[in-house]
C-alpha cells in the first residue's frame, strides 16, 4: 500500500538482482536493479539491507535514478568502444606502415634496376664505335684535322666532345707528344706508352691505334668518355 508519497518497502531477496545497485544512506545514487530476479549472494544481501532500495526512493525520483544508471552503463560501453577502436586503429597503422615500407623497398629496387639498365645501355652505346682502327689506311704522318676526323668515326657521337676535351688537355691532338719528365706518350699520354701495344704494335705512329686504346681505357675504367671527363675535371688527371 502507498504510504504518503513512498511505496512499500520490497524485500531484499525479492528485489535484488545481479546488476542491483542502491542509493546510499545519505541519499546519493549508487544504481538501480535491472529487473532480473536472480538470487543474490549473502554479500549482496548485506549490502542491499544497509542501503536504500529503489522502492524506498520517492516515486517522482525513480525515473531519474534509472536514467543515471543507464547513462553510467552507456558511458562504460562508450569507453570500451573507444578502447577497441584505438586498438583497431593502432593495428591498422602498423599494417599500413609495414605496407609502406614494402612499397618503398620495391620502388627503390625498381629504380636501382632501371639505373643499371640505363648505365648498361649507355656503356654499350659508348663502346659501339662506328669504325675500327684497322679500317684506316696507314700514313707516314697525320694532321690534327685528320686525327680528329678519325676519332669522330670511332667514338660514339654522344661521347665525342668529352673524348675531345681530354685529348685537348693531354696532348693537343699530337699523337707523338712525349712528356719529358715522365715519358708519357701519345694522344692520351699513356704511361708507359707501350701499354697501347695491347691494341696494336703500331701504337707509336698510328693515331687510330691510340684512339682505339684511349676509348677502351675510358670505357673500362670510367664507363664512358664523359665519365672520364668528369673525373678529369675534378682531379686534372684521369
PDB file of C-alpha atoms in Angstrom:
ATOM      1  CA  UNK A   1       0.000   0.000   0.000  1.00  0.00           C
ATOM      2  CA  UNK A   2       1.084   3.603  -0.610  1.00  0.00           C
ATOM      3  CA  UNK A   3       2.323   5.427   2.442  1.00  0.00           C
ATOM      4  CA  UNK A   4       2.379   9.198   1.817  1.00  0.00           C
ATOM      5  CA  UNK A   5       4.451   9.692  -1.323  1.00  0.00           C
ATOM      6  CA  UNK A   6       6.528   6.494  -0.788  1.00  0.00           C
ATOM      7  CA  UNK A   7       5.857   2.924  -1.902  1.00  0.00           C
ATOM      8  CA  UNK A   8       6.046  -0.141   0.315  1.00  0.00           C
ATOM      9  CA  UNK A   9       9.498  -1.494   1.040  1.00  0.00           C
ATOM     10  CA  UNK A  10      10.256  -4.557  -1.093  1.00  0.00           C
ATOM     11  CA  UNK A  11      12.044  -7.458   0.476  1.00  0.00           C
ATOM     12  CA  UNK A  12      15.757  -7.605  -0.270  1.00  0.00           C
ATOM     13  CA  UNK A  13      15.566 -11.124  -1.692  1.00  0.00           C
ATOM     14  CA  UNK A  14      12.655 -10.320  -3.986  1.00  0.00           C
ATOM     15  CA  UNK A  15      14.216  -7.187  -5.411  1.00  0.00           C
ATOM     16  CA  UNK A  16      17.972  -7.813  -5.516  1.00  0.00           C
ATOM     17  CA  UNK A  17      19.487  -8.857  -8.887  1.00  0.00           C
ATOM     18  CA  UNK A  18      22.921  -9.333 -10.460  1.00  0.00           C
ATOM     19  CA  UNK A  19      23.020  -5.696 -11.542  1.00  0.00           C
ATOM     20  CA  UNK A  20      21.200  -4.342  -8.461  1.00  0.00           C
ATOM     21  CA  UNK A  21      22.515  -1.090  -7.095  1.00  0.00           C
ATOM     22  CA  UNK A  22      21.289   1.060  -4.229  1.00  0.00           C
ATOM     23  CA  UNK A  23      21.005   4.599  -3.021  1.00  0.00           C
ATOM     24  CA  UNK A  24      23.329   5.311  -0.102  1.00  0.00           C
ATOM     25  CA  UNK A  25      22.051   6.116   3.385  1.00  0.00           C
ATOM     26  CA  UNK A  26      22.570   9.837   2.825  1.00  0.00           C
ATOM     27  CA  UNK A  27      20.662   9.763  -0.495  1.00  0.00           C
ATOM     28  CA  UNK A  28      23.381   9.618  -3.201  1.00  0.00           C
ATOM     29  CA  UNK A  29      22.597   7.236  -6.083  1.00  0.00           C
ATOM     30  CA  UNK A  30      24.635   4.047  -6.337  1.00  0.00           C
ATOM     31  CA  UNK A  31      22.457   2.383  -9.029  1.00  0.00           C
ATOM     32  CA  UNK A  32      19.279   0.522  -9.829  1.00  0.00           C
ATOM     33  CA  UNK A  33      18.241  -3.029 -10.423  1.00  0.00           C
ATOM     34  CA  UNK A  34      17.925  -4.215 -13.988  1.00  0.00           C
ATOM     35  CA  UNK A  35      14.750  -6.189 -13.258  1.00  0.00           C
ATOM     36  CA  UNK A  36      16.310  -9.657 -13.090  1.00  0.00           C
ATOM     37  CA  UNK A  37      15.166 -11.853 -10.201  1.00  0.00           C
ATOM     38  CA  UNK A  38      18.427 -13.815  -9.852  1.00  0.00           C
ATOM     39  CA  UNK A  39      19.140 -14.974  -6.305  1.00  0.00           C
ATOM     40  CA  UNK A  40      21.680 -12.566  -4.680  1.00  0.00           C
ATOM     41  CA  UNK A  41      24.705 -13.666  -2.710  1.00  0.00           C
ATOM     42  CA  UNK A  42      24.988 -13.137   1.021  1.00  0.00           C
ATOM     43  CA  UNK A  43      27.298 -10.154   0.373  1.00  0.00           C
ATOM     44  CA  UNK A  44      24.745  -8.618  -1.970  1.00  0.00           C
ATOM     45  CA  UNK A  45      22.030  -9.108   0.632  1.00  0.00           C
ATOM     46  CA  UNK A  46      24.113  -7.454   3.318  1.00  0.00           C
ATOM     47  CA  UNK A  47      24.860  -4.517   1.043  1.00  0.00           C
ATOM     48  CA  UNK A  48      21.252  -4.171  -0.051  1.00  0.00           C
ATOM     49  CA  UNK A  49      19.944  -4.353   3.538  1.00  0.00           C
ATOM     50  CA  UNK A  50      22.192  -1.471   4.542  1.00  0.00           C
ATOM     51  CA  UNK A  51      21.137   0.706   1.583  1.00  0.00           C
ATOM     52  CA  UNK A  52      18.059   2.427   0.351  1.00  0.00           C
ATOM     53  CA  UNK A  53      16.369   0.365  -2.379  1.00  0.00           C
ATOM     54  CA  UNK A  54      14.621   1.645  -5.489  1.00  0.00           C
ATOM     55  CA  UNK A  55      11.281   1.149  -3.741  1.00  0.00           C
ATOM     56  CA  UNK A  56      12.424   3.455  -0.953  1.00  0.00           C
ATOM     57  CA  UNK A  57      13.012   6.312  -3.400  1.00  0.00           C
ATOM     58  CA  UNK A  58      10.148   8.759  -3.882  1.00  0.00           C
ATOM     59  CA  UNK A  59       8.195   7.795  -6.960  1.00  0.00           C
ATOM     60  CA  UNK A  60       8.974  11.064  -8.704  1.00  0.00           C
ATOM     61  CA  UNK A  61      12.734  10.435  -8.467  1.00  0.00           C
ATOM     62  CA  UNK A  62      12.812   6.812  -9.602  1.00  0.00           C
ATOM     63  CA  UNK A  63      12.985   7.772 -13.311  1.00  0.00           C
ATOM     64  CA  UNK A  64      15.986   9.994 -12.609  1.00  0.00           C
ATOM     65  CA  UNK A  65      17.759   7.161 -10.798  1.00  0.00           C
ATOM     66  CA  UNK A  66      17.089   4.768 -13.657  1.00  0.00           C
ATOM     67  CA  UNK A  67      18.290   7.348 -16.200  1.00  0.00           C
ATOM     68  CA  UNK A  68      21.500   7.872 -14.230  1.00  0.00           C
ATOM     69  CA  UNK A  69      22.114   4.115 -14.224  1.00  0.00           C
ATOM     70  CA  UNK A  70      21.549   3.809 -17.962  1.00  0.00           C
ATOM     71  CA  UNK A  71      23.842   6.778 -18.562  1.00  0.00           C
ATOM     72  CA  UNK A  72      26.510   5.099 -16.460  1.00  0.00           C
ATOM     73  CA  UNK A  73      26.152   1.911 -18.490  1.00  0.00           C
ATOM     74  CA  UNK A  74      26.304   3.875 -21.737  1.00  0.00           C
ATOM     75  CA  UNK A  75      29.471   5.648 -20.577  1.00  0.00           C
ATOM     76  CA  UNK A  76      31.084   2.297 -19.750  1.00  0.00           C
ATOM     77  CA  UNK A  77      30.142   0.957 -23.174  1.00  0.00           C
ATOM     78  CA  UNK A  78      31.496   4.092 -24.849  1.00  0.00           C
ATOM     79  CA  UNK A  79      34.813   3.721 -23.005  1.00  0.00           C
ATOM     80  CA  UNK A  80      35.037   0.076 -24.064  1.00  0.00           C
ATOM     81  CA  UNK A  81      34.204   1.037 -27.654  1.00  0.00           C
ATOM     82  CA  UNK A  82      36.859   3.775 -27.637  1.00  0.00           C
ATOM     83  CA  UNK A  83      39.471   1.323 -26.349  1.00  0.00           C
ATOM     84  CA  UNK A  84      38.529  -1.197 -29.036  1.00  0.00           C
ATOM     85  CA  UNK A  85      38.615   1.478 -31.737  1.00  0.00           C
ATOM     86  CA  UNK A  86      42.026   2.666 -30.537  1.00  0.00           C
ATOM     87  CA  UNK A  87      43.362  -0.877 -30.627  1.00  0.00           C
ATOM     88  CA  UNK A  88      41.997  -1.398 -34.143  1.00  0.00           C
ATOM     89  CA  UNK A  89      43.480   1.934 -35.276  1.00  0.00           C
ATOM     90  CA  UNK A  90      46.900   1.027 -33.896  1.00  0.00           C
ATOM     91  CA  UNK A  91      46.789  -2.346 -35.643  1.00  0.00           C
ATOM     92  CA  UNK A  92      45.757  -0.656 -38.902  1.00  0.00           C
ATOM     93  CA  UNK A  93      48.566   1.899 -38.541  1.00  0.00           C
ATOM     94  CA  UNK A  94      51.131  -0.848 -38.003  1.00  0.00           C
ATOM     95  CA  UNK A  95      49.881  -2.712 -41.068  1.00  0.00           C
ATOM     96  CA  UNK A  96      49.946   0.474 -43.159  1.00  0.00           C
ATOM     97  CA  UNK A  97      53.494   1.245 -42.031  1.00  0.00           C
ATOM     98  CA  UNK A  98      54.588  -2.275 -42.992  1.00  0.00           C
ATOM     99  CA  UNK A  99      52.863  -1.966 -46.385  1.00  0.00           C
ATOM    100  CA  UNK A 100      54.506   1.430 -46.978  1.00  0.00           C
ATOM    101  CA  UNK A 101      57.932   0.042 -46.103  1.00  0.00           C
ATOM    102  CA  UNK A 102      57.467  -2.836 -48.546  1.00  0.00           C
ATOM    103  CA  UNK A 103      56.272  -0.447 -51.266  1.00  0.00           C
ATOM    104  CA  UNK A 104      59.273   1.844 -50.734  1.00  0.00           C
ATOM    105  CA  UNK A 105      61.651  -1.097 -50.864  1.00  0.00           C
ATOM    106  CA  UNK A 106      60.114  -2.313 -54.121  1.00  0.00           C
ATOM    107  CA  UNK A 107      60.272   1.199 -55.582  1.00  0.00           C
ATOM    108  CA  UNK A 108      63.936   1.511 -54.595  1.00  0.00           C
ATOM    109  CA  UNK A 109      64.736  -1.881 -56.120  1.00  0.00           C
ATOM    110  CA  UNK A 110      62.920  -0.918 -59.311  1.00  0.00           C
ATOM    111  CA  UNK A 111      64.760   2.405 -59.525  1.00  0.00           C
ATOM    112  CA  UNK A 112      68.078   0.651 -58.955  1.00  0.00           C
ATOM    113  CA  UNK A 113      67.328  -1.889 -61.671  1.00  0.00           C
ATOM    114  CA  UNK A 114      66.316   0.844 -64.105  1.00  0.00           C
ATOM    115  CA  UNK A 115      69.506   2.780 -63.318  1.00  0.00           C
ATOM    116  CA  UNK A 116      71.578  -0.341 -64.011  1.00  0.00           C
ATOM    117  CA  UNK A 117      69.777  -0.890 -67.293  1.00  0.00           C
ATOM    118  CA  UNK A 118      70.331   2.738 -68.346  1.00  0.00           C
ATOM    119  CA  UNK A 119      74.006   2.527 -67.446  1.00  0.00           C
ATOM    120  CA  UNK A 120      74.399  -0.727 -69.361  1.00  0.00           C
ATOM    121  CA  UNK A 121      72.726   0.842 -72.390  1.00  0.00           C
ATOM    122  CA  UNK A 122      74.983   3.893 -72.159  1.00  0.00           C
ATOM    123  CA  UNK A 123      78.072   1.753 -71.845  1.00  0.00           C
ATOM    124  CA  UNK A 124      77.019  -0.362 -74.795  1.00  0.00           C
ATOM    125  CA  UNK A 125      76.406   2.740 -76.891  1.00  0.00           C
ATOM    126  CA  UNK A 126      79.694   4.235 -75.738  1.00  0.00           C
ATOM    127  CA  UNK A 127      81.614   1.137 -76.759  1.00  0.00           C
ATOM    128  CA  UNK A 128      79.998   0.734 -80.129  1.00  0.00           C
ATOM    129  CA  UNK A 129      82.448   2.572 -82.381  1.00  0.00           C
ATOM    130  CA  UNK A 130      81.256   3.195 -85.910  1.00  0.00           C
ATOM    131  CA  UNK A 131      84.620   2.332 -87.391  1.00  0.00           C
ATOM    132  CA  UNK A 132      87.565   0.233 -86.206  1.00  0.00           C
ATOM    133  CA  UNK A 133      91.166   1.460 -86.153  1.00  0.00           C
ATOM    134  CA  UNK A 134      92.269  -1.173 -88.636  1.00  0.00           C
ATOM    135  CA  UNK A 135      89.947   0.215 -91.303  1.00  0.00           C
ATOM    136  CA  UNK A 136      92.034   3.376 -91.768  1.00  0.00           C
ATOM    137  CA  UNK A 137      94.860   3.450 -94.262  1.00  0.00           C
ATOM    138  CA  UNK A 138      98.311   3.891 -92.763  1.00  0.00           C
ATOM    139  CA  UNK A 139     100.160   7.122 -93.489  1.00  0.00           C
ATOM    140  CA  UNK A 140     103.617   8.412 -92.708  1.00  0.00           C
ATOM    141  CA  UNK A 141     102.135  11.386 -90.851  1.00  0.00           C
ATOM    142  CA  UNK A 142      98.763  12.839 -89.866  1.00  0.00           C
ATOM    143  CA  UNK A 143      97.424  16.330 -89.416  1.00  0.00           C
ATOM    144  CA  UNK A 144      95.350  17.333 -86.411  1.00  0.00           C
ATOM    145  CA  UNK A 145      92.273  17.569 -88.635  1.00  0.00           C
ATOM    146  CA  UNK A 146      92.838  14.038 -89.944  1.00  0.00           C
ATOM    147  CA  UNK A 147      93.258  12.631 -86.429  1.00  0.00           C
ATOM    148  CA  UNK A 148      90.088  14.352 -85.241  1.00  0.00           C
ATOM    149  CA  UNK A 149      88.205  13.040 -88.276  1.00  0.00           C
ATOM    150  CA  UNK A 150      89.355   9.521 -87.415  1.00  0.00           C
ATOM    151  CA  UNK A 151      88.229   9.975 -83.808  1.00  0.00           C
ATOM    152  CA  UNK A 152      84.785  11.170 -84.901  1.00  0.00           C
ATOM    153  CA  UNK A 153      84.333   7.949 -86.847  1.00  0.00           C
ATOM    154  CA  UNK A 154      85.491   5.765 -83.975  1.00  0.00           C
ATOM    155  CA  UNK A 155      83.920   7.458 -80.941  1.00  0.00           C
ATOM    156  CA  UNK A 156      80.111   7.478 -80.473  1.00  0.00           C
ATOM    157  CA  UNK A 157      78.754  10.911 -81.345  1.00  0.00           C
ATOM    158  CA  UNK A 158      77.286  11.497 -77.885  1.00  0.00           C
ATOM    159  CA  UNK A 159      80.690  10.909 -76.297  1.00  0.00           C
ATOM    160  CA  UNK A 160      82.945  12.681 -78.767  1.00  0.00           C
ATOM    161  CA  UNK A 161      83.050  16.108 -77.137  1.00  0.00           C
ATOM    162  CA  UNK A 162      84.083  14.640 -73.776  1.00  0.00           C
ATOM    163  CA  UNK A 163      86.664  12.486 -75.558  1.00  0.00           C
ATOM    164  CA  UNK A 164      87.966  15.521 -77.404  1.00  0.00           C
ATOM    165  CA  UNK A 165      88.206  17.591 -74.206  1.00  0.00           C
ATOM    166  CA  UNK A 166      90.538  15.026 -72.640  1.00  0.00           C
ATOM    167  CA  UNK A 167      92.753  14.805 -75.736  1.00  0.00           C
ATOM    168  CA  UNK A 168      92.905  18.614 -75.872  1.00  0.00           C
ATOM    169  CA  UNK A 169      94.237  18.768 -72.320  1.00  0.00           C
ATOM    170  CA  UNK A 170      96.550  15.757 -72.567  1.00  0.00           C
ATOM    171  CA  UNK A 171      98.281  16.279 -75.906  1.00  0.00           C
ATOM    172  CA  UNK A 172      96.514  18.930 -78.021  1.00  0.00           C
ATOM    173  CA  UNK A 173      95.914  16.107 -80.529  1.00  0.00           C
ATOM    174  CA  UNK A 174      99.609  15.440 -81.014  1.00  0.00           C
ATOM    175  CA  UNK A 175      99.908  11.679 -81.439  1.00  0.00           C
ATOM    176  CA  UNK A 176     103.698  11.864 -80.952  1.00  0.00           C
ATOM    177  CA  UNK A 177     103.606  14.030 -77.819  1.00  0.00           C
ATOM    178  CA  UNK A 178     106.116  12.968 -75.149  1.00  0.00           C
ATOM    179  CA  UNK A 179     106.243  14.138 -71.546  1.00  0.00           C
ATOM    180  CA  UNK A 180     109.891  14.959 -70.925  1.00  0.00           C
ATOM    181  CA  UNK A 181     109.755  14.178 -67.204  1.00  0.00           C
ATOM    182  CA  UNK A 182     107.592  11.051 -67.098  1.00  0.00           C
ATOM    183  CA  UNK A 183     107.863   9.615 -70.600  1.00  0.00           C
ATOM    184  CA  UNK A 184     104.073   9.539 -71.036  1.00  0.00           C
ATOM    185  CA  UNK A 185     103.291   9.219 -74.742  1.00  0.00           C
ATOM    186  CA  UNK A 186     100.734   9.971 -77.408  1.00  0.00           C
ATOM    187  CA  UNK A 187      97.275  11.476 -77.612  1.00  0.00           C
ATOM    188  CA  UNK A 188      96.330  10.257 -74.149  1.00  0.00           C
ATOM    189  CA  UNK A 189      99.755  10.466 -72.509  1.00  0.00           C
ATOM    190  CA  UNK A 190      99.744   6.775 -71.706  1.00  0.00           C
ATOM    191  CA  UNK A 191     102.327   5.827 -69.088  1.00  0.00           C
ATOM    192  CA  UNK A 192     104.193   3.909 -70.196  1.00  0.00           C
ATOM    193  CA  UNK A 193     103.284   4.436 -73.824  1.00  0.00           C
ATOM    194  CA  UNK A 194     103.983   0.798 -74.579  1.00  0.00           C
ATOM    195  CA  UNK A 195     100.733  -0.222 -72.856  1.00  0.00           C
ATOM    196  CA  UNK A 196      98.973   0.896 -76.048  1.00  0.00           C
ATOM    197  CA  UNK A 197     100.524  -2.100 -77.777  1.00  0.00           C
ATOM    198  CA  UNK A 198      97.624  -4.111 -76.359  1.00  0.00           C
ATOM    199  CA  UNK A 199      95.564  -2.899 -79.342  1.00  0.00           C
ATOM    200  CA  UNK A 200      98.266  -2.573 -81.993  1.00  0.00           C
ATOM    201  CA  UNK A 201     102.011  -2.804 -82.491  1.00  0.00           C
ATOM    202  CA  UNK A 202     101.995   0.488 -84.427  1.00  0.00           C
ATOM    203  CA  UNK A 203     100.936   2.483 -81.318  1.00  0.00           C
ATOM    204  CA  UNK A 204     103.832   4.950 -81.733  1.00  0.00           C
ATOM    205  CA  UNK A 205     102.968   6.002 -85.293  1.00  0.00           C
ATOM    206  CA  UNK A 206      99.286   5.302 -85.828  1.00  0.00           C
ATOM    207  CA  UNK A 207      96.807   7.704 -84.183  1.00  0.00           C
ATOM    208  CA  UNK A 208      93.928   5.300 -84.955  1.00  0.00           C
ATOM    209  CA  UNK A 209      95.573   2.700 -82.717  1.00  0.00           C
ATOM    210  CA  UNK A 210      95.980   5.290 -79.985  1.00  0.00           C
ATOM    211  CA  UNK A 211      92.348   6.394 -80.320  1.00  0.00           C
ATOM    212  CA  UNK A 212      91.178   2.786 -80.021  1.00  0.00           C
ATOM    213  CA  UNK A 213      93.297   2.282 -76.909  1.00  0.00           C
ATOM    214  CA  UNK A 214      92.149   5.581 -75.353  1.00  0.00           C
ATOM    215  CA  UNK A 215      88.461   4.798 -75.954  1.00  0.00           C
ATOM    216  CA  UNK A 216      88.852   1.314 -74.476  1.00  0.00           C
ATOM    217  CA  UNK A 217      90.636   2.774 -71.446  1.00  0.00           C
ATOM    218  CA  UNK A 218      87.924   5.356 -70.751  1.00  0.00           C
ATOM    219  CA  UNK A 219      85.146   2.789 -71.140  1.00  0.00           C
ATOM    220  CA  UNK A 220      86.760   0.148 -68.947  1.00  0.00           C
ATOM    221  CA  UNK A 221      87.981   2.478 -66.192  1.00  0.00           C
ATOM    222  CA  UNK A 222      85.153   5.056 -66.037  1.00  0.00           C
ATOM    223  CA  UNK A 223      82.289   3.654 -68.070  1.00  0.00           C
ATOM    224  CA  UNK A 224      82.431   6.213 -70.872  1.00  0.00           C
ATOM    225  CA  UNK A 225      84.481   9.170 -72.149  1.00  0.00           C
ATOM    226  CA  UNK A 226      82.069  11.596 -70.482  1.00  0.00           C
ATOM    227  CA  UNK A 227      82.513   9.869 -67.114  1.00  0.00           C
ATOM    228  CA  UNK A 228      86.274  10.035 -67.669  1.00  0.00           C
ATOM    229  CA  UNK A 229      85.988  13.736 -68.465  1.00  0.00           C
ATOM    230  CA  UNK A 230      84.001  14.367 -65.284  1.00  0.00           C
ATOM    231  CA  UNK A 231      86.775  12.695 -63.304  1.00  0.00           C
ATOM    232  CA  UNK A 232      89.399  14.715 -65.148  1.00  0.00           C
ATOM    233  CA  UNK A 233      87.639  17.978 -64.318  1.00  0.00           C
ATOM    234  CA  UNK A 234      87.611  17.088 -60.645  1.00  0.00           C
ATOM    235  CA  UNK A 235      91.206  15.823 -60.479  1.00  0.00           C
ATOM    236  CA  UNK A 236      93.084  17.253 -63.513  1.00  0.00           C
ATOM    237  CA  UNK A 237      94.059  13.709 -64.482  1.00  0.00           C
ATOM    238  CA  UNK A 238      92.262  10.536 -65.395  1.00  0.00           C
TER     239      UNK A 238
END
